[in-house]
Every structure is written in structure tokens, then in C-alpha cells.
Coordinates of C-alpha atoms and ligand atoms in Angstrom, one line a residue:
M1 CA -102.7 12.4 -60.4
A2 CA -103.2 13.0 -64.1
Y3 CA -102.7 9.9 -66.3
E4 CA -101.8 9.8 -70.0
T5 CA -103.0 6.3 -70.7
L6 CA -105.8 5.8 -68.2
I7 CA -109.1 7.5 -67.4
I8 CA -110.0 7.1 -63.8
E9 CA -113.4 7.6 -62.4
H10 CA -113.9 7.4 -58.6
E11 CA -117.6 6.8 -57.9
E12 CA -117.2 6.1 -54.3
P13 CA -116.9 3.2 -53.2
I14 CA -116.0 2.0 -56.8
L15 CA -113.0 2.9 -58.8
I16 CA -113.3 2.6 -62.6
I17 CA -110.0 2.3 -64.4
K18 CA -110.4 2.7 -68.2
L19 CA -107.4 1.8 -70.4
N20 CA -107.1 4.7 -72.8
R21 CA -104.8 4.3 -75.8
P22 CA -107.6 4.4 -78.5
N23 CA -105.2 4.6 -81.5
A24 CA -103.5 1.4 -80.5
L25 CA -106.5 -0.6 -79.3
N26 CA -105.2 -0.1 -75.7
A27 CA -102.0 -2.0 -76.4
L28 CA -100.1 -2.3 -73.2
N29 CA -96.9 -0.3 -73.2
S30 CA -94.4 0.6 -70.4
K31 CA -96.2 3.9 -69.7
L32 CA -99.6 2.3 -69.4
L33 CA -98.4 -0.5 -67.1
E34 CA -96.5 2.0 -64.9
E35 CA -99.7 4.1 -64.6
L36 CA -101.8 1.0 -64.0
N37 CA -99.4 0.0 -61.2
S38 CA -99.6 3.4 -59.6
A39 CA -103.5 3.6 -59.9
L40 CA -103.8 0.1 -58.3
T41 CA -101.4 1.0 -55.5
D42 CA -103.4 4.2 -54.8
A43 CA -106.6 2.2 -54.8
D44 CA -105.3 -0.3 -52.3
N45 CA -104.3 2.6 -50.0
N46 CA -107.5 4.5 -50.3
D47 CA -110.3 3.5 -47.9
S48 CA -112.9 5.0 -50.1
V49 CA -112.2 2.5 -52.8
R50 CA -113.8 -0.9 -52.1
T51 CA -114.0 -2.5 -55.6
I52 CA -112.1 -1.8 -58.8
I53 CA -113.4 -2.2 -62.3
L54 CA -110.8 -2.4 -65.1
T55 CA -112.2 -1.8 -68.5
G56 CA -111.2 -0.7 -72.0
S57 CA -113.2 0.7 -75.0
E58 CA -116.0 -0.7 -77.0
K59 CA -113.6 -2.1 -79.6
A60 CA -110.8 -3.4 -77.3
F61 CA -110.1 -4.2 -73.7
A62 CA -106.5 -4.5 -74.8
A63 CA -105.1 -5.9 -78.1
G64 CA -102.0 -7.2 -76.3
A65 CA -98.6 -5.8 -75.4
D66 CA -97.4 -3.0 -77.7
I67 CA -95.7 -4.7 -80.6
K68 CA -94.3 -1.4 -81.8
E69 CA -92.5 -1.0 -78.4
M70 CA -91.4 -4.7 -78.2
I71 CA -90.0 -5.0 -81.7
S72 CA -86.6 -3.5 -80.8
K73 CA -86.3 -5.5 -77.5
S74 CA -83.6 -8.2 -77.2
F75 CA -83.2 -11.1 -74.9
V76 CA -81.1 -8.9 -72.6
D77 CA -83.8 -6.3 -72.4
M78 CA -86.4 -8.9 -71.6
F79 CA -84.4 -11.1 -69.2
Y80 CA -81.7 -9.0 -67.6
K81 CA -83.5 -5.7 -67.6
N82 CA -86.8 -7.5 -66.8
F83 CA -88.8 -5.3 -69.2
F84 CA -92.4 -4.9 -68.0
S85 CA -92.2 -7.7 -65.5
N86 CA -92.4 -5.8 -62.2
D87 CA -95.4 -3.8 -63.2
L88 CA -97.1 -6.9 -64.5
D89 CA -96.6 -8.7 -61.2
R90 CA -98.0 -5.8 -59.2
I91 CA -101.4 -6.3 -60.7
Q92 CA -101.8 -9.7 -59.1
A93 CA -100.7 -8.3 -55.7
T94 CA -103.7 -5.9 -55.5
R95 CA -105.7 -6.7 -52.4
K96 CA -109.0 -5.2 -53.3
P97 CA -111.2 -7.1 -55.8
I98 CA -110.8 -6.2 -59.5
I99 CA -113.5 -7.0 -62.0
A100 CA -112.3 -7.0 -65.7
A101 CA -115.2 -5.6 -67.8
V102 CA -114.2 -6.8 -71.3
A103 CA -115.7 -5.6 -74.6
G104 CA -114.0 -6.2 -77.9
Y105 CA -110.5 -7.6 -78.2
A106 CA -108.7 -9.1 -75.2
L107 CA -105.7 -10.6 -77.0
G108 CA -102.3 -11.7 -75.8
G109 CA -101.2 -9.6 -72.8
G110 CA -104.8 -8.2 -72.9
C111 CA -106.3 -11.6 -72.4
E112 CA -103.7 -12.3 -69.6
L113 CA -104.5 -8.9 -68.0
A114 CA -108.2 -9.8 -67.9
M115 CA -107.3 -13.3 -66.4
R116 CA -105.1 -11.7 -63.7
C117 CA -108.2 -9.8 -62.5
D118 CA -110.5 -11.6 -60.0
F119 CA -113.2 -12.3 -62.5
I120 CA -114.2 -11.4 -66.0
L121 CA -117.6 -9.9 -67.0
A122 CA -117.8 -10.0 -70.8
A123 CA -119.8 -8.0 -73.3
D124 CA -121.3 -10.1 -76.1
S125 CA -118.7 -8.4 -78.4
A126 CA -115.7 -9.8 -76.4
K127 CA -113.0 -11.8 -78.2
F128 CA -110.3 -13.6 -76.3
G129 CA -107.1 -15.0 -77.7
Q130 CA -103.4 -15.7 -77.3
P131 CA -102.1 -14.9 -80.8
E132 CA -98.4 -14.5 -79.8
I133 CA -97.5 -17.6 -81.8
N134 CA -98.3 -15.5 -84.9
L135 CA -95.5 -13.1 -83.9
G136 CA -92.9 -15.9 -83.5
V137 CA -93.1 -15.8 -79.7
M138 CA -95.5 -17.1 -77.1
A139 CA -97.5 -15.9 -74.0
G140 CA -95.3 -14.3 -71.3
F141 CA -97.7 -12.9 -68.7
G142 CA -99.0 -16.2 -67.5
G143 CA -101.2 -17.1 -70.4
T144 CA -100.2 -20.7 -70.8
Q145 CA -100.7 -21.4 -67.1
L146 CA -103.9 -19.4 -66.5
L147 CA -105.8 -20.3 -69.6
S148 CA -105.1 -24.0 -69.0
K149 CA -106.5 -23.7 -65.5
F150 CA -109.5 -21.7 -66.6
V151 CA -110.7 -23.6 -69.7
G152 CA -108.8 -26.9 -69.5
K153 CA -105.7 -28.2 -71.3
S154 CA -107.3 -29.1 -74.7
K155 CA -108.8 -25.7 -75.4
A156 CA -105.9 -23.8 -74.0
M157 CA -103.5 -25.8 -76.1
E158 CA -105.5 -25.2 -79.2
M159 CA -105.9 -21.5 -78.6
H160 CA -102.1 -21.0 -77.9
L161 CA -101.0 -23.2 -80.8
T162 CA -103.3 -21.8 -83.4
G163 CA -103.7 -18.2 -82.2
R164 CA -107.4 -18.3 -82.8
N165 CA -109.8 -16.1 -81.0
M166 CA -112.7 -17.3 -78.7
D167 CA -116.0 -15.4 -78.8
A168 CA -117.9 -14.4 -75.7
G169 CA -120.3 -17.4 -75.9
E170 CA -117.4 -19.9 -76.0
A171 CA -115.7 -18.0 -73.2
E172 CA -118.7 -18.3 -71.0
R173 CA -119.3 -22.0 -71.9
S174 CA -115.7 -22.8 -71.1
G175 CA -115.6 -21.0 -67.8
L176 CA -113.3 -18.2 -68.8
V177 CA -115.8 -15.5 -67.9
S178 CA -118.4 -15.3 -65.2
R179 CA -121.2 -13.9 -67.4
V180 CA -121.9 -12.4 -70.8
V181 CA -124.1 -9.3 -71.0
P182 CA -125.1 -7.1 -74.0
A183 CA -122.3 -4.7 -74.9
E184 CA -124.3 -1.6 -74.2
D185 CA -125.0 -2.8 -70.6
L186 CA -121.4 -3.9 -69.7
L187 CA -120.4 -1.0 -67.5
K188 CA -123.9 -0.8 -65.9
E189 CA -123.7 -4.5 -65.0
A190 CA -120.1 -4.3 -63.8
K191 CA -121.0 -1.4 -61.5
A192 CA -124.0 -3.3 -60.2
V193 CA -121.7 -6.2 -59.2
A194 CA -119.1 -3.9 -57.9
Y195 CA -121.6 -2.1 -55.6
K196 CA -122.9 -5.5 -54.4
I197 CA -119.3 -6.5 -53.5
A198 CA -118.6 -3.1 -51.9
E199 CA -121.5 -3.6 -49.4
K200 CA -119.8 -6.6 -47.8
S201 CA -117.1 -6.6 -45.1
M202 CA -113.7 -6.0 -46.7
L203 CA -112.4 -8.5 -44.2
S204 CA -114.5 -11.3 -45.8
T205 CA -113.8 -10.0 -49.3
M206 CA -110.1 -10.0 -48.9
G207 CA -110.2 -13.4 -47.2
I208 CA -112.2 -14.9 -50.1
K209 CA -109.9 -13.4 -52.7
E210 CA -106.8 -14.7 -51.0
S211 CA -108.3 -18.1 -50.5
I212 CA -109.4 -18.6 -54.1
N213 CA -106.1 -17.3 -55.4
R214 CA -104.2 -19.7 -53.2
S215 CA -106.1 -22.6 -54.9
F216 CA -104.0 -21.8 -58.0
E217 CA -100.7 -22.1 -56.1
I218 CA -101.1 -25.0 -53.6
G219 CA -102.6 -28.5 -53.3
M220 CA -106.2 -29.1 -52.2
S221 CA -105.6 -30.0 -48.5
E222 CA -103.3 -27.1 -48.0
G223 CA -105.8 -24.8 -49.7
I224 CA -108.6 -26.1 -47.5
L225 CA -106.5 -25.5 -44.4
F226 CA -105.7 -22.0 -45.6
E227 CA -109.4 -21.3 -46.1
R228 CA -110.2 -22.8 -42.7
R229 CA -107.7 -20.5 -40.9
I230 CA -109.0 -17.4 -42.5
F231 CA -112.6 -18.6 -41.8
N232 CA -111.6 -19.1 -38.2
A233 CA -110.0 -15.7 -38.0
L234 CA -113.2 -14.0 -39.3
F235 CA -114.9 -15.1 -36.0
S236 CA -112.9 -12.5 -34.2
T237 CA -114.4 -9.6 -36.1
E238 CA -117.1 -7.1 -35.4
D239 CA -118.4 -7.6 -38.9
K240 CA -119.1 -11.3 -38.1
K241 CA -121.2 -10.2 -35.0
E242 CA -123.0 -7.6 -37.1
G243 CA -123.7 -10.0 -40.1
M244 CA -125.1 -12.8 -37.9
S245 CA -127.1 -10.4 -35.6
A246 CA -128.6 -8.7 -38.7
F247 CA -129.7 -12.1 -40.0
I248 CA -131.4 -12.9 -36.7
E249 CA -132.9 -9.4 -36.3
K250 CA -134.2 -9.5 -40.0
R251 CA -132.3 -6.4 -41.0
T252 CA -129.6 -5.4 -43.5
P253 CA -126.1 -5.7 -42.1
K254 CA -123.9 -2.6 -41.9
F255 CA -120.3 -3.7 -42.1
E256 CA -117.5 -1.5 -40.9
D257 CA -114.4 -3.6 -41.8
K258 CA -113.7 -4.1 -38.1
Ligands
LIG301 N1 -99.4 -3.4 -80.5 C1 -99.3 -2.2 -81.1 N2 -100.2 -1.7 -81.9 C2 -101.4 -2.3 -82.0 C3 -101.6 -3.6 -81.4 C4 -100.6 -4.1 -80.6 N3 -100.7 -5.3 -79.9 N4 -102.8 -4.0 -81.8 C5 -103.3 -3.1 -82.6 N5 -102.5 -2.1 -82.7 C6 -102.6 -0.8 -83.5 C7 -102.5 -1.1 -85.0 O1 -101.1 -1.2 -85.4 C8 -103.2 0.0 -85.6 O2 -102.4 1.2 -85.6 P1 -102.2 2.1 -86.9 O3 -101.8 1.2 -88.0 O4 -103.6 2.7 -87.1 O5 -101.2 3.1 -86.4 C9 -104.4 0.3 -84.6 O6 -104.0 -0.3 -83.4 C10 -105.7 -0.4 -85.0 O7 -105.4 -1.7 -85.3 P2 -105.8 -2.5 -86.7 O8 -105.8 -1.5 -87.8 O9 -105.0 -3.7 -86.8 O10 -107.3 -2.9 -86.3 P3 -108.2 -4.1 -86.9 O11 -109.6 -3.9 -86.4 O12 -107.9 -4.3 -88.4 O13 -107.6 -5.4 -86.2 C11 -106.8 -6.7 -84.3 C12 -107.7 -5.5 -84.8 C13 -106.8 -6.7 -82.7 C14 -107.3 -8.0 -84.8 C15 -105.3 -6.4 -84.8 O14 -105.0 -5.1 -84.4 C16 -104.3 -7.3 -84.2 O15 -104.1 -8.5 -84.6 N6 -103.5 -6.8 -83.2 C17 -102.4 -7.5 -82.6 C18 -102.9 -8.6 -81.7 C19 -101.7 -9.3 -81.0 O16 -100.9 -10.0 -81.8 N7 -101.6 -9.3 -79.7 C20 -100.5 -10.0 -79.0 C21 -99.4 -9.0 -78.8 S1 -98.0 -9.8 -78.0 C22 -94.3 -9.7 -71.3 C23 -95.4 -10.5 -71.1 C24 -96.4 -10.6 -72.0 C25 -96.4 -9.9 -73.2 C26 -95.3 -9.1 -73.4 C27 -94.3 -9.0 -72.5 N8 -93.3 -9.7 -70.4 C28 -93.3 -10.6 -69.2 C29 -92.2 -8.8 -70.5 C30 -97.4 -10.0 -74.2 C31 -97.2 -10.0 -75.5 C32 -98.3 -9.7 -76.4 O17 -99.4 -9.4 -76.0

């Protein structure tokens, strides 16, 4: 499928989705979210995709939702017609792991989009922020909830209330991103991690992703029970036999998602 707002590269077993609205710093509009939704659905349905990288340009991962599209929207458009919301929620439902490779601005909906991915690998040029307060609104794609969980209440509150940006170093120190790498190495590093994940059994990968994501929804003992049941279920797989046999036989395992 040809996309208007995305560039897709399929380097089997990795899919790289590049947000591509260079004249608007990759601001998220309806078209882009519809296309992203479609690309992620295709990726989930395609066995030759095992890890997804979501990235932007050198200057911006995404500078937020498109203010020029939103300016004419009313409460009725947002609430009753549910503008954007279905496509936003689809991102979280993706079953395959998504790495956000962030360089430059990740602001507002762009910061939230990165946080909705499974983890964030940041270039040293990355800047994160929730500046919606400067537009007379507030975060609407989970930013108040997610940033508080990731960096703690105090920093999240300050970021949302002042609209200030956080640089890559602060983002790493506060736990928002998994690692910071030089901007010129961002995609190379993201691909190296993506290949590493793609080597594993998809059964374990999906189990880990679901379990960690559950920890944001439910209490600790329920979360540990959820983890335990998936862990138990993995003992019924061929991949478990293969992984453990390979360890004992001192060889590299070959997983087949069975
Ligand atoms: N929307 C539309 N256009 C944008 C944009 C945005 N968010 N950000 C940048 N652009 C456009 C600029 O208008 C400019 O276009 P031209 O004037 O050249 O036509 C071009 O990109 C280059 O931007 P600048 O000239 O401003 O570039 P600078 O380097 O000077 O500044 C900047 C870069 C990132 C600091 C600045 O562009 C900026 O402050 N941008 C806005 C950042 C922002 O406020 N982001 C939050 C947007 S509100 C929802 C859930 C969530 C949301 C919406 C709905 N639902 C559940 C329905 C999320 C809302 C948001 O994200």
C-alpha cells in the first residue's frame, strides 16, 4: 500500500515506519493516524514482521497533534464524533513490539505516541514535552497518566503545568527512555535492538509485552498472577524445549514460534 504520510521499509524481520510530514514537523493529523493504524494492523498480520521501529526525522519525531487541523474542532467533534480517538487507541493494541526511535521534538501527542510504544530509544537531540497548556488545553492521549507513571508525579506535574521540554539526558535519568545514543547512530542502534528481539520466540515476546503492559492497569498481586499464568503456559511450547535444550547443548537456539 502506498502511504502519503509514512515511509515504510520492510527489512525482514523488522518493519521501520517513518513518520513523514516534513513541513509540519510530523504533526499528527487524521490522515497520518489512519495510515499508522493501517500499517500497524498489516504488521500484526504479517508473519515476516517480528519487531517494529517507529521513527521520525532528525528534527522531529512528532511535534504533537496538528494544531492547524484541531483549531476548528469543537467539543462535539472531539467528544461525540470521537475525533482521532479510535486510531489512537489502535496503537496500544499492537501485539508485536514497537520501539520508538526518537530524535528531535517529541511534544504533546508526539511525546504520548512515543510513550505508547513499548520503549523509547532516544537520540541525544531528543526533546520531550507536554506543551498543550500553552494552547489552552491539556494532554488528551494519555500524557498525564503515562508521564506520571514513567517519571514520577513531581516531574510529570511540572512538565504538564509549565509546558517545558526535557532533554535526552534528563529523559534517561528520569526513566522515560531506555537509552540515549548519538543522533547519527539512532537508527543503527534501534535496528540492532530490533534484530535482537526478533531472534527470540514471538510467544515469549508477546507474553512479556502483555505482562508488562498489564502492570499499568492492575494491582501488583493480580499482575504477578497474570505473569505467572503466561509463564506457566510457555512451558507447553516447542520454543521452551528448544531454548532449554540449546542452553544445555551449548548452541544458539532456533525459535519457530511454536
Ligand atoms: N501542528 C501543526 N503544525 C506544526 C506543529 C503542530 N503541532 N508543530 C510545528 N508545526 C509546523 C509549523 O507551523 C511550521 O509550519 P509553517 O509555518 O512553516 O507552515 C513548521 O511546522 C515548522 O515549525 P516551526 O517553524 O515552528 O519550527 P521551529 O523550529 O521554530 O519550532 C517547535 C519547533 C516544535 C518548538 C514548534 O513548531 C512548536 O512549538 N510546535 C508546536 C508544539 C505543540 O504545541 N505541540 C502540542 C500540540 S497539541 C487527542 C489527543 C491528543 C492530542 C490531540 C487530540 N484526542 C484524544 C482526540 C494532542 C494534542 C497536541 O499534541
